Tab-separated table of C-alpha atoms and ligand atoms in Angstrom:
chain	number	residue	atom	x	y	z
Q	1	UNK	CA	-25.213	-5.796	-15.056
Q	2	UNK	CA	-22.770	-8.739	-15.617
Q	3	UNK	CA	-19.167	-8.651	-16.784
Q	4	UNK	CA	-18.858	-10.090	-20.313
Q	5	UNK	CA	-15.112	-9.551	-21.376
Q	6	UNK	CA	-12.032	-7.403	-20.569
Q	7	UNK	CA	-10.266	-5.412	-23.276
Q	8	UNK	CA	-6.831	-4.023	-22.986
Q	9	UNK	CA	-5.193	-0.987	-24.791
Q	10	UNK	CA	-2.095	1.153	-24.374
Q	11	UNK	CA	-2.235	4.830	-23.752
Q	12	UNK	CA	0.827	6.971	-24.504
Q	13	UNK	CA	0.753	10.735	-23.857
Q	14	UNK	CA	3.898	12.931	-24.047
Q	15	UNK	CA	4.757	15.032	-20.988
Q	16	UNK	CA	5.213	18.807	-21.227
Q	17	UNK	CA	8.784	18.335	-19.876
Q	18	UNK	CA	10.716	15.337	-18.614
Q	19	UNK	CA	9.641	14.116	-15.181
Q	20	UNK	CA	12.861	13.533	-13.101
Q	21	UNK	CA	13.120	12.004	-9.642
Q	22	UNK	CA	15.911	10.420	-7.633
Q	23	UNK	CA	14.588	7.075	-9.078
Q	24	UNK	CA	13.997	7.835	-12.740
Q	25	UNK	CA	13.425	10.083	-15.732
Q	26	UNK	CA	10.214	9.799	-17.884
Q	27	UNK	CA	9.119	11.654	-20.982
Q	28	UNK	CA	5.722	10.172	-21.521
Q	29	UNK	CA	2.806	8.585	-19.649
Q	30	UNK	CA	2.773	4.905	-20.802
Q	31	UNK	CA	-0.137	3.100	-19.229
Q	32	UNK	CA	-2.214	0.026	-19.645
Q	33	UNK	CA	-5.862	0.827	-20.194
Q	34	UNK	CA	-8.533	-1.719	-18.922
Q	35	UNK	CA	-12.096	-1.709	-20.328
Q	36	UNK	CA	-14.581	-3.995	-18.537
Q	37	UNK	CA	-17.571	-4.674	-20.934
Q	38	UNK	CA	-20.893	-5.633	-19.524
Q	39	UNK	CA	-24.223	-7.184	-20.896
Q	40	UNK	CA	-25.911	-3.806	-20.509
Q	41	UNK	CA	-23.311	-2.158	-22.770
Q	42	UNK	CA	-21.874	-0.129	-19.948
Q	43	UNK	CA	-18.043	0.073	-20.094
Q	44	UNK	CA	-15.927	0.432	-16.800
Q	45	UNK	CA	-12.470	2.190	-17.428
Q	46	UNK	CA	-9.350	1.523	-15.502
Q	47	UNK	CA	-5.682	2.381	-15.863
Q	48	UNK	CA	-2.272	1.250	-14.644
Q	49	UNK	CA	1.206	2.732	-15.223
Q	50	UNK	CA	4.329	0.495	-15.211
Q	51	UNK	CA	6.180	2.070	-12.402
Q	52	UNK	CA	8.616	-0.825	-12.008
Q	53	UNK	CA	11.135	1.144	-9.761
Q	54	UNK	CA	8.351	1.628	-7.116
Q	55	UNK	CA	5.825	-1.132	-7.534
Q	56	UNK	CA	7.801	-3.621	-9.440
Q	57	UNK	CA	4.939	-3.854	-12.059
Q	58	UNK	CA	5.757	-3.769	-15.769
Q	59	UNK	CA	3.408	-3.409	-18.837
Q	60	UNK	CA	3.748	-7.136	-19.357
Q	61	UNK	CA	3.202	-8.082	-15.768
Q	62	UNK	CA	0.114	-5.897	-15.548
Q	63	UNK	CA	-1.492	-7.449	-18.580
Q	64	UNK	CA	-0.516	-11.080	-17.635
Q	65	UNK	CA	-1.747	-10.634	-14.090
Q	66	UNK	CA	-5.124	-9.472	-15.320
Q	67	UNK	CA	-5.524	-11.826	-18.313
Q	68	UNK	CA	-4.403	-14.973	-16.464
Q	69	UNK	CA	-5.285	-14.329	-12.779
Q	70	UNK	CA	-7.838	-11.580	-12.256
Q	71	UNK	CA	-10.078	-11.668	-15.304
Q	72	UNK	CA	-11.050	-15.298	-15.239
Q	73	UNK	CA	-12.526	-14.693	-11.722
Q	74	UNK	CA	-14.601	-11.686	-12.847
Q	75	UNK	CA	-16.279	-12.738	-16.172
Q	76	UNK	CA	-19.860	-13.533	-15.731
Q	77	UNK	CA	-20.011	-11.877	-12.328
Q	78	UNK	CA	-22.682	-9.286	-11.340
Q	79	UNK	CA	-21.370	-5.826	-10.769
Q	80	UNK	CA	-23.866	-5.334	-7.824
Q	81	UNK	CA	-21.608	-7.678	-5.644
Q	82	UNK	CA	-18.822	-5.011	-5.567
Q	83	UNK	CA	-17.349	-6.084	-2.202
Q	84	UNK	CA	-17.188	-9.806	-3.165
Q	85	UNK	CA	-15.505	-8.776	-6.539
Q	86	UNK	CA	-12.948	-6.643	-5.003
Q	87	UNK	CA	-11.996	-9.417	-2.622
Q	88	UNK	CA	-11.756	-11.650	-5.690
Q	89	UNK	CA	-9.367	-9.187	-7.262
Q	90	UNK	CA	-7.305	-8.786	-3.938
Q	91	UNK	CA	-6.957	-12.559	-3.394
Q	92	UNK	CA	-6.108	-13.482	-7.104
Q	93	UNK	CA	-2.569	-13.175	-6.409
Q	94	UNK	CA	0.184	-11.635	-4.185
Q	95	UNK	CA	1.423	-8.221	-5.144
Q	96	UNK	CA	0.717	-6.956	-8.674
Q	97	UNK	CA	-1.020	-3.854	-7.071
Q	98	UNK	CA	-1.070	-1.894	-10.462
Q	99	UNK	CA	-3.039	-4.658	-12.129
Q	100	UNK	CA	-5.489	-4.899	-9.271
Q	101	UNK	CA	-5.910	-1.071	-9.148
Q	102	UNK	CA	-6.765	-0.923	-12.900
Q	103	UNK	CA	-9.355	-3.672	-12.518
Q	104	UNK	CA	-10.806	-2.189	-9.186
Q	105	UNK	CA	-11.010	1.329	-10.724
Q	106	UNK	CA	-13.122	-0.201	-13.705
Q	107	UNK	CA	-15.381	-2.105	-11.101
Q	108	UNK	CA	-16.048	0.905	-9.001
Q	109	UNK	CA	-16.756	2.865	-12.293
Q	110	UNK	CA	-19.421	0.364	-13.258
Q	111	UNK	CA	-20.885	0.068	-9.774
Q	112	UNK	CA	-21.471	3.891	-9.685
Q	113	UNK	CA	-22.834	3.825	-13.184
Q	114	UNK	CA	-25.430	1.370	-12.047
Q	115	UNK	CA	-26.691	4.056	-9.545
Q	116	UNK	CA	-26.422	6.610	-12.190
Q	117	UNK	CA	-24.363	8.830	-9.679
Q	118	UNK	CA	-20.673	9.986	-9.669
Q	119	UNK	CA	-18.459	7.621	-7.908
Q	120	UNK	CA	-17.690	9.946	-5.024
Q	121	UNK	CA	-21.287	10.129	-4.074
Q	122	UNK	CA	-21.628	6.377	-4.093
Q	123	UNK	CA	-18.536	6.465	-1.677
Q	124	UNK	CA	-20.283	8.813	0.711
Q	125	UNK	CA	-20.252	12.295	-0.912
Q	126	UNK	CA	-18.185	15.423	-0.401
Q	127	UNK	CA	-17.209	18.763	-2.042
Q	128	UNK	CA	-16.412	17.774	-5.771
Q	129	UNK	CA	-13.666	20.557	-6.137
Q	130	UNK	CA	-10.067	19.820	-4.686
Q	131	UNK	CA	-6.672	21.481	-5.177
Q	132	UNK	CA	-3.563	19.568	-6.276
Q	133	UNK	CA	0.146	20.544	-5.946
Q	134	UNK	CA	2.430	20.187	-8.886
Q	135	UNK	CA	5.864	18.422	-9.101
Q	136	UNK	CA	8.987	20.237	-9.821
Q	137	UNK	CA	11.554	17.749	-11.176
Q	138	UNK	CA	15.076	17.536	-9.743
Q	139	UNK	CA	17.436	19.617	-11.828
Q	140	UNK	CA	19.992	22.359	-11.684
Q	141	UNK	CA	19.082	24.944	-9.119
Q	142	UNK	CA	18.411	27.641	-11.656
Q	143	UNK	CA	16.098	25.377	-13.742
Q	144	UNK	CA	14.179	24.368	-10.472
Q	145	UNK	CA	13.815	27.819	-9.390
Q	146	UNK	CA	12.520	28.845	-12.801
Q	147	UNK	CA	10.095	25.891	-12.953
Q	148	UNK	CA	8.891	26.782	-9.476
Q	149	UNK	CA	8.160	30.446	-10.358
Q	150	UNK	CA	6.347	29.301	-13.598
Q	151	UNK	CA	4.220	27.015	-11.582
Q	152	UNK	CA	3.304	29.752	-9.111
Q	153	UNK	CA	2.364	32.028	-12.018
Q	154	UNK	CA	0.114	29.260	-13.354
Q	155	UNK	CA	-1.728	29.434	-9.990
Q	156	UNK	CA	-0.239	26.512	-8.083
Q	157	UNK	CA	0.101	27.288	-4.272
Q	158	UNK	CA	1.706	24.098	-3.380
Q	159	UNK	CA	4.830	22.707	-4.982
Q	160	UNK	CA	6.162	19.157	-4.617
Q	161	UNK	CA	10.016	19.627	-4.998
Q	162	UNK	CA	11.973	16.534	-6.073
Q	163	UNK	CA	15.301	16.065	-4.344
Q	164	UNK	CA	17.353	13.061	-3.119
Q	165	UNK	CA	20.281	13.451	-5.602
Q	166	UNK	CA	23.274	15.063	-3.954
Q	167	UNK	CA	22.603	16.056	-0.308
Q	168	UNK	CA	24.512	19.383	-0.436
Q	169	UNK	CA	22.880	20.439	-3.673
Q	170	UNK	CA	19.501	19.421	-2.281
Q	171	UNK	CA	19.781	21.817	0.707
Q	172	UNK	CA	20.670	24.580	-1.748
Q	173	UNK	CA	17.915	23.711	-4.090
Q	174	UNK	CA	15.348	24.109	-1.144
Q	175	UNK	CA	16.965	27.217	0.018
Q	176	UNK	CA	16.841	28.914	-3.549
Q	177	UNK	CA	13.175	27.834	-4.258
Q	178	UNK	CA	12.056	29.018	-0.783
Q	179	UNK	CA	13.681	32.320	-1.327
Q	180	UNK	CA	12.147	32.735	-4.757
Q	181	UNK	CA	8.522	31.619	-3.950
Q	182	UNK	CA	8.461	32.220	-0.022
Q	183	UNK	CA	4.981	33.535	0.651
Q	184	UNK	CA	3.293	32.386	-2.545
Q	185	UNK	CA	3.510	28.579	-2.333
Q	186	UNK	CA	3.975	25.850	0.331
Q	187	UNK	CA	6.856	23.511	-0.305
Q	188	UNK	CA	6.779	19.819	0.026
Q	189	UNK	CA	10.074	17.924	-0.567
Q	190	UNK	CA	10.115	14.372	-2.014
Q	191	UNK	CA	13.579	12.640	-1.718
Q	192	UNK	CA	12.236	9.390	-3.349
Q	193	UNK	CA	14.512	7.326	-1.013
Q	194	UNK	CA	17.624	9.147	-2.031
Q	195	UNK	CA	19.081	9.925	1.446
Q	196	UNK	CA	20.353	7.881	4.325
Q	197	UNK	CA	18.613	8.381	7.705
Q	198	UNK	CA	21.598	10.319	8.882
Q	199	UNK	CA	21.879	12.422	5.802
Q	200	UNK	CA	18.068	13.197	5.933
Q	201	UNK	CA	18.252	14.452	9.542
Q	202	UNK	CA	21.352	16.602	8.549
Q	203	UNK	CA	19.583	17.957	5.525
Q	204	UNK	CA	16.208	18.665	7.121
Q	205	UNK	CA	17.890	20.320	10.270
Q	206	UNK	CA	19.963	22.460	7.956
Q	207	UNK	CA	16.885	23.693	6.170
Q	208	UNK	CA	15.049	24.238	9.417
Q	209	UNK	CA	18.009	26.280	10.798
Q	210	UNK	CA	18.074	28.288	7.596
Q	211	UNK	CA	14.411	29.192	8.375
Q	212	UNK	CA	12.877	27.342	5.528
Q	213	UNK	CA	9.407	26.245	6.494
Q	214	UNK	CA	8.588	23.061	4.751
Q	215	UNK	CA	5.047	21.485	4.728
Q	216	UNK	CA	6.536	18.009	4.751
Q	217	UNK	CA	9.328	15.901	3.654
Q	218	UNK	CA	8.316	12.617	1.686
Q	219	UNK	CA	10.088	9.337	1.745
Q	220	UNK	CA	13.614	10.469	2.705
Q	221	UNK	CA	15.135	6.925	3.060
Q	222	UNK	CA	14.882	3.591	1.386
Q	223	UNK	CA	11.441	1.956	1.222
Q	224	UNK	CA	12.426	-0.952	3.432
Q	225	UNK	CA	14.166	1.165	6.127
Q	226	UNK	CA	11.245	1.813	8.452
Q	227	UNK	CA	13.615	2.140	11.276
Q	228	UNK	CA	15.440	4.747	9.388
Q	229	UNK	CA	12.080	6.532	8.671
Q	230	UNK	CA	11.430	6.558	12.414
Q	231	UNK	CA	14.828	7.826	13.148
Q	232	UNK	CA	14.249	10.832	10.881
Q	233	UNK	CA	10.748	11.558	12.128
Q	234	UNK	CA	11.923	11.487	15.817
Q	235	UNK	CA	14.630	14.020	15.223
Q	236	UNK	CA	13.241	16.683	13.063
Q	237	UNK	CA	10.413	19.175	13.515
Q	238	UNK	CA	9.265	19.018	9.938
Q	239	UNK	CA	6.595	16.456	9.275
Q	240	UNK	CA	7.696	13.313	7.609
Q	241	UNK	CA	5.538	11.371	5.026
Q	242	UNK	CA	5.840	7.674	4.062
Q	243	UNK	CA	5.391	6.958	0.467
Q	244	UNK	CA	7.285	4.017	-1.091
Q	245	UNK	CA	7.546	2.434	2.413
Q	246	UNK	CA	3.763	1.674	2.639
Q	247	UNK	CA	1.598	-0.045	0.119
Q	248	UNK	CA	-1.393	-1.594	1.789
Q	249	UNK	CA	-3.305	-1.406	5.129
Q	250	UNK	CA	-1.166	-3.779	6.995
Q	251	UNK	CA	2.047	-1.759	6.370
Q	252	UNK	CA	0.241	1.374	7.362
Q	253	UNK	CA	-0.909	-0.252	10.599
Q	254	UNK	CA	2.817	-1.092	11.301
Q	255	UNK	CA	3.931	2.437	10.364
Q	256	UNK	CA	1.451	3.903	12.830
Q	257	UNK	CA	2.381	1.446	15.468
Q	258	UNK	CA	6.035	2.207	15.063
Q	259	UNK	CA	5.408	5.984	14.707
Q	260	UNK	CA	7.657	5.867	11.913
Q	261	UNK	CA	6.182	8.835	9.903
Q	262	UNK	CA	3.600	11.572	10.495
Q	263	UNK	CA	1.741	11.359	7.229
Q	264	UNK	CA	0.809	8.592	4.754
Q	265	UNK	CA	0.800	8.912	1.004
Q	266	UNK	CA	-1.902	6.785	-0.415
Q	267	UNK	CA	-1.707	5.820	-4.164
Q	268	UNK	CA	-4.065	3.486	-5.838
Q	269	UNK	CA	-1.146	1.823	-7.618
Q	270	UNK	CA	0.377	0.827	-4.274
Q	271	UNK	CA	-2.898	-0.165	-2.462
Q	272	UNK	CA	-4.126	-2.316	-5.380
Q	273	UNK	CA	-7.108	0.070	-5.926
Q	274	UNK	CA	-9.930	1.767	-4.226
Q	275	UNK	CA	-10.960	-0.793	-1.554
Q	276	UNK	CA	-7.661	-0.801	0.295
Q	277	UNK	CA	-7.267	3.070	-0.256
Q	278	UNK	CA	-10.565	3.475	1.725
Q	279	UNK	CA	-9.279	1.014	4.389
Q	280	UNK	CA	-6.148	3.066	4.760
Q	281	UNK	CA	-8.016	6.425	4.929
Q	282	UNK	CA	-10.245	4.918	7.607
Q	283	UNK	CA	-7.398	3.489	9.585
Q	284	UNK	CA	-5.468	6.797	9.448
Q	285	UNK	CA	-8.541	8.752	10.461
Q	286	UNK	CA	-9.153	6.477	13.544
Q	287	UNK	CA	-5.529	7.126	14.534
Q	288	UNK	CA	-5.517	10.857	13.800
Q	289	UNK	CA	-2.912	10.464	11.020
Q	290	UNK	CA	-3.202	12.768	7.981
Q	291	UNK	CA	-2.952	11.317	4.453
Q	292	UNK	CA	-2.027	12.560	1.111
Q	293	UNK	CA	-3.509	11.050	-1.955
Q	294	UNK	CA	-0.903	10.834	-4.760
Q	295	UNK	CA	-0.275	9.386	-8.113
Q	296	UNK	CA	2.390	7.911	-10.253
Q	297	UNK	CA	2.885	9.119	-13.765
Q	298	UNK	CA	-0.711	8.399	-14.629
Q	299	UNK	CA	-3.319	9.858	-16.970
Q	300	UNK	CA	-6.842	11.166	-16.345
Q	301	UNK	CA	-8.502	7.752	-15.839
Q	302	UNK	CA	-6.879	6.464	-12.590
Q	303	UNK	CA	-6.126	10.005	-11.486
Q	304	UNK	CA	-9.849	10.697	-11.674
Q	305	UNK	CA	-10.613	7.672	-9.588
Q	306	UNK	CA	-8.105	8.973	-6.964
Q	307	UNK	CA	-9.864	12.414	-6.956
Q	308	UNK	CA	-13.216	10.658	-6.429
Q	309	UNK	CA	-11.503	8.931	-3.391
Q	310	UNK	CA	-10.071	12.155	-2.178
Q	311	UNK	CA	-13.454	13.995	-2.266
Q	312	UNK	CA	-15.271	11.139	-0.450
Q	313	UNK	CA	-12.478	10.630	2.137
Q	314	UNK	CA	-11.730	14.208	2.716
Q	315	UNK	CA	-11.629	13.680	6.614
Q	316	UNK	CA	-8.346	11.749	6.356
Q	317	UNK	CA	-7.136	12.790	2.974
Q	318	UNK	CA	-6.019	16.490	3.632
Q	319	UNK	CA	-3.356	16.736	0.930
Q	320	UNK	CA	-3.515	16.214	-2.717
Q	321	UNK	CA	-0.773	15.305	-5.171
Q	322	UNK	CA	-2.691	14.410	-8.296
Q	323	UNK	CA	-0.644	16.228	-11.017
Q	324	UNK	CA	-0.284	13.504	-13.436
Q	325	UNK	CA	-2.816	15.028	-15.794
Q	326	UNK	CA	-1.254	18.585	-15.476
Q	327	UNK	CA	2.050	17.267	-16.517
Q	328	UNK	CA	0.723	15.645	-19.804
Q	329	UNK	CA	0.674	17.587	-23.126
Q	330	UNK	CA	-2.980	16.875	-23.590
Q	331	UNK	CA	-5.878	15.190	-21.929
Q	332	UNK	CA	-6.864	11.986	-23.915
Q	333	UNK	CA	-10.208	11.458	-21.950
Q	334	UNK	CA	-13.507	12.558	-23.217
Q	335	UNK	CA	-15.698	13.389	-20.296
Q	336	UNK	CA	-14.259	12.372	-16.940
Q	337	UNK	CA	-12.904	14.637	-14.286
Q	338	UNK	CA	-11.838	18.253	-15.135
Q	339	UNK	CA	-8.173	18.846	-14.591
Q	340	UNK	CA	-7.557	22.549	-14.845
Q	341	UNK	CA	-4.053	23.242	-13.605
Q	342	UNK	CA	-4.272	23.106	-9.681
Q	343	UNK	CA	-8.150	22.817	-9.645
Q	344	UNK	CA	-9.761	19.366	-10.061
Q	345	UNK	CA	-13.614	19.249	-10.311
Q	346	UNK	CA	-15.769	16.335	-10.634
Q	347	UNK	CA	-18.845	16.774	-12.849
Q	348	UNK	CA	-22.204	15.271	-11.950
Q	349	UNK	CA	-21.820	12.166	-14.371
Q	350	UNK	CA	-22.313	8.561	-13.683
Q	351	UNK	CA	-19.267	6.528	-12.406
Q	352	UNK	CA	-16.015	8.252	-13.484
Q	353	UNK	CA	-17.990	10.027	-16.247
Q	354	UNK	CA	-15.676	8.722	-19.026
Q	355	UNK	CA	-17.298	8.771	-22.461
Q	356	UNK	CA	-14.174	7.651	-24.418
Q	357	UNK	CA	-10.369	7.713	-24.685
Q	358	UNK	CA	-8.631	9.151	-27.704
Q	359	UNK	CA	-5.557	7.648	-29.296
Q	360	UNK	CA	-5.673	4.176	-27.566
Q	361	UNK	CA	-3.228	1.679	-29.186
Q	362	UNK	CA	-4.332	-1.926	-29.554
Q	363	UNK	CA	-2.880	-4.526	-27.108
Q	364	UNK	CA	-3.979	-8.161	-27.554
Q	365	UNK	CA	-6.293	-9.188	-24.501
O	1	LIG	C1	3.505	12.381	-10.082
O	1	LIG	C2	3.540	12.617	-8.639
O	1	LIG	N1	3.539	14.027	-8.306
O	1	LIG	C3	4.732	11.857	-8.033
O	1	LIG	O1	5.657	12.519	-7.854
O	1	LIG	N2	4.643	10.618	-7.843
O	1	LIG	C4	5.606	9.637	-7.351
O	1	LIG	C5	6.658	9.301	-8.396
O	1	LIG	C6	5.896	8.682	-9.520
O	1	LIG	C7	6.546	8.147	-10.605
O	1	LIG	O2	7.850	7.876	-10.567
O	1	LIG	O3	5.818	7.759	-11.545
O	1	LIG	C8	6.095	10.005	-5.878
O	1	LIG	O4	7.165	9.580	-5.603
O	1	LIG	O5	5.405	10.612	-5.194
O	2	MG	MG1	6.756	10.187	-3.511
C-alpha cells in the first residue's frame, strides 16, 4: 500500500460551553484534518489543533509544515515501512509537533488497516474500554460548582478543575467544589502555568491543610520552569503532574532525572504523534512513573488515536483526560471510537475505524 497524495481540510465543531483555562478561552474545535490517500484506495485520517499558546503551532504553520517539509518525504512510500516513515516525519524539521502528530496518526491508521485490525491491537492489545475525566472551565465559584455537579450527574467520577487565575480564589474554588462533590468524584487541578512556584506551594498546602484530597495538580508553574516544578513537587504531598513542561522523550528523561514531577501528561500534539508517545510511556514504565494521556481541544480523530495508545500502553498510562469529544456539540466522525460521556470504547474495526467525517471545509493542499 503506497501513499499517493495528501489532502487537507478544516474541521470546525462548536463546543457545548466555552472552554476556559488560565491560558485561553475557546468556543469551538478548529482543527486541520489530514487525509493520506493510497494506491489501494485506503485513506488514513489525522487531525491537529492549532494550540498556539502551548505548542506554538497555528493552522497556517501546520499546513505549511506538512505540505512543504513532511509530505514530500512520504509520497510514493510503502506504508509497511512504518518505523522508517515515522523517522522521516520526526526528522523532517524541528518542533512543529502538531503537524507531525496529524501525519503520524494517519500513518498508524493505514498501517493497522493493512492488518485489518484495530490500531490498539497492532500496538500490542489491551482492554478496549477506558474512562475519561471531564474538564471544568475556570469561572466564578458558583458556576464551577454547578458545572461540577452537572458533570457528576452525567456520570463523570473524575473532574479536571481549571485554576491558575487568582491564587486566593483558586483555593476557594477547590474548597467549594470539593465540598459539593466530595465522595462522588476525584478532583484533578490544572493551573496551566498560572502560579509561581511559591504560590503553588502556598495554595496546595492550604488545600491539604483544609482536608481537600486532590488526585494531582497539573502544571502549576511556567513550562520552562523545571526547577520551580521540582520546588513544588518536593514541598507538597499531593502528586504533581508535568504537562506543558514536557513535550518529547528527551524532556521526559530530564524531568525524571531531576525528579521534577510525579506524573507525566502525554499528548500526541506535544510528542509529535504516536511513536514518541509510545517511547515516553515505555520510559516512564521503566522508571515506575505514572502517565496521563491528555488532549488539546481536539475532535474524535486525534483523540481516537490517543485512546488506542492509552489502551495499548495501559501499564504506564493510568489516567485519561480525553474529554475533547465530550466537550463538542456533536461528533463529526462516522465510525471511529465511541465517545459516550465518561466511557470511551473502541470497536473492532480496522485502524481508527473512521468511515468519513461530516462537515469538512476545503483547504487547499
Ligand atoms: C481538553 C483537555 N481536558 C485539556 O484541558 N487540555 C489542555 C489544554 C488544551 C487547550 O487549551 O486546548 C491541558 O492543559 O491539559
Ligand atoms: Mg494541562
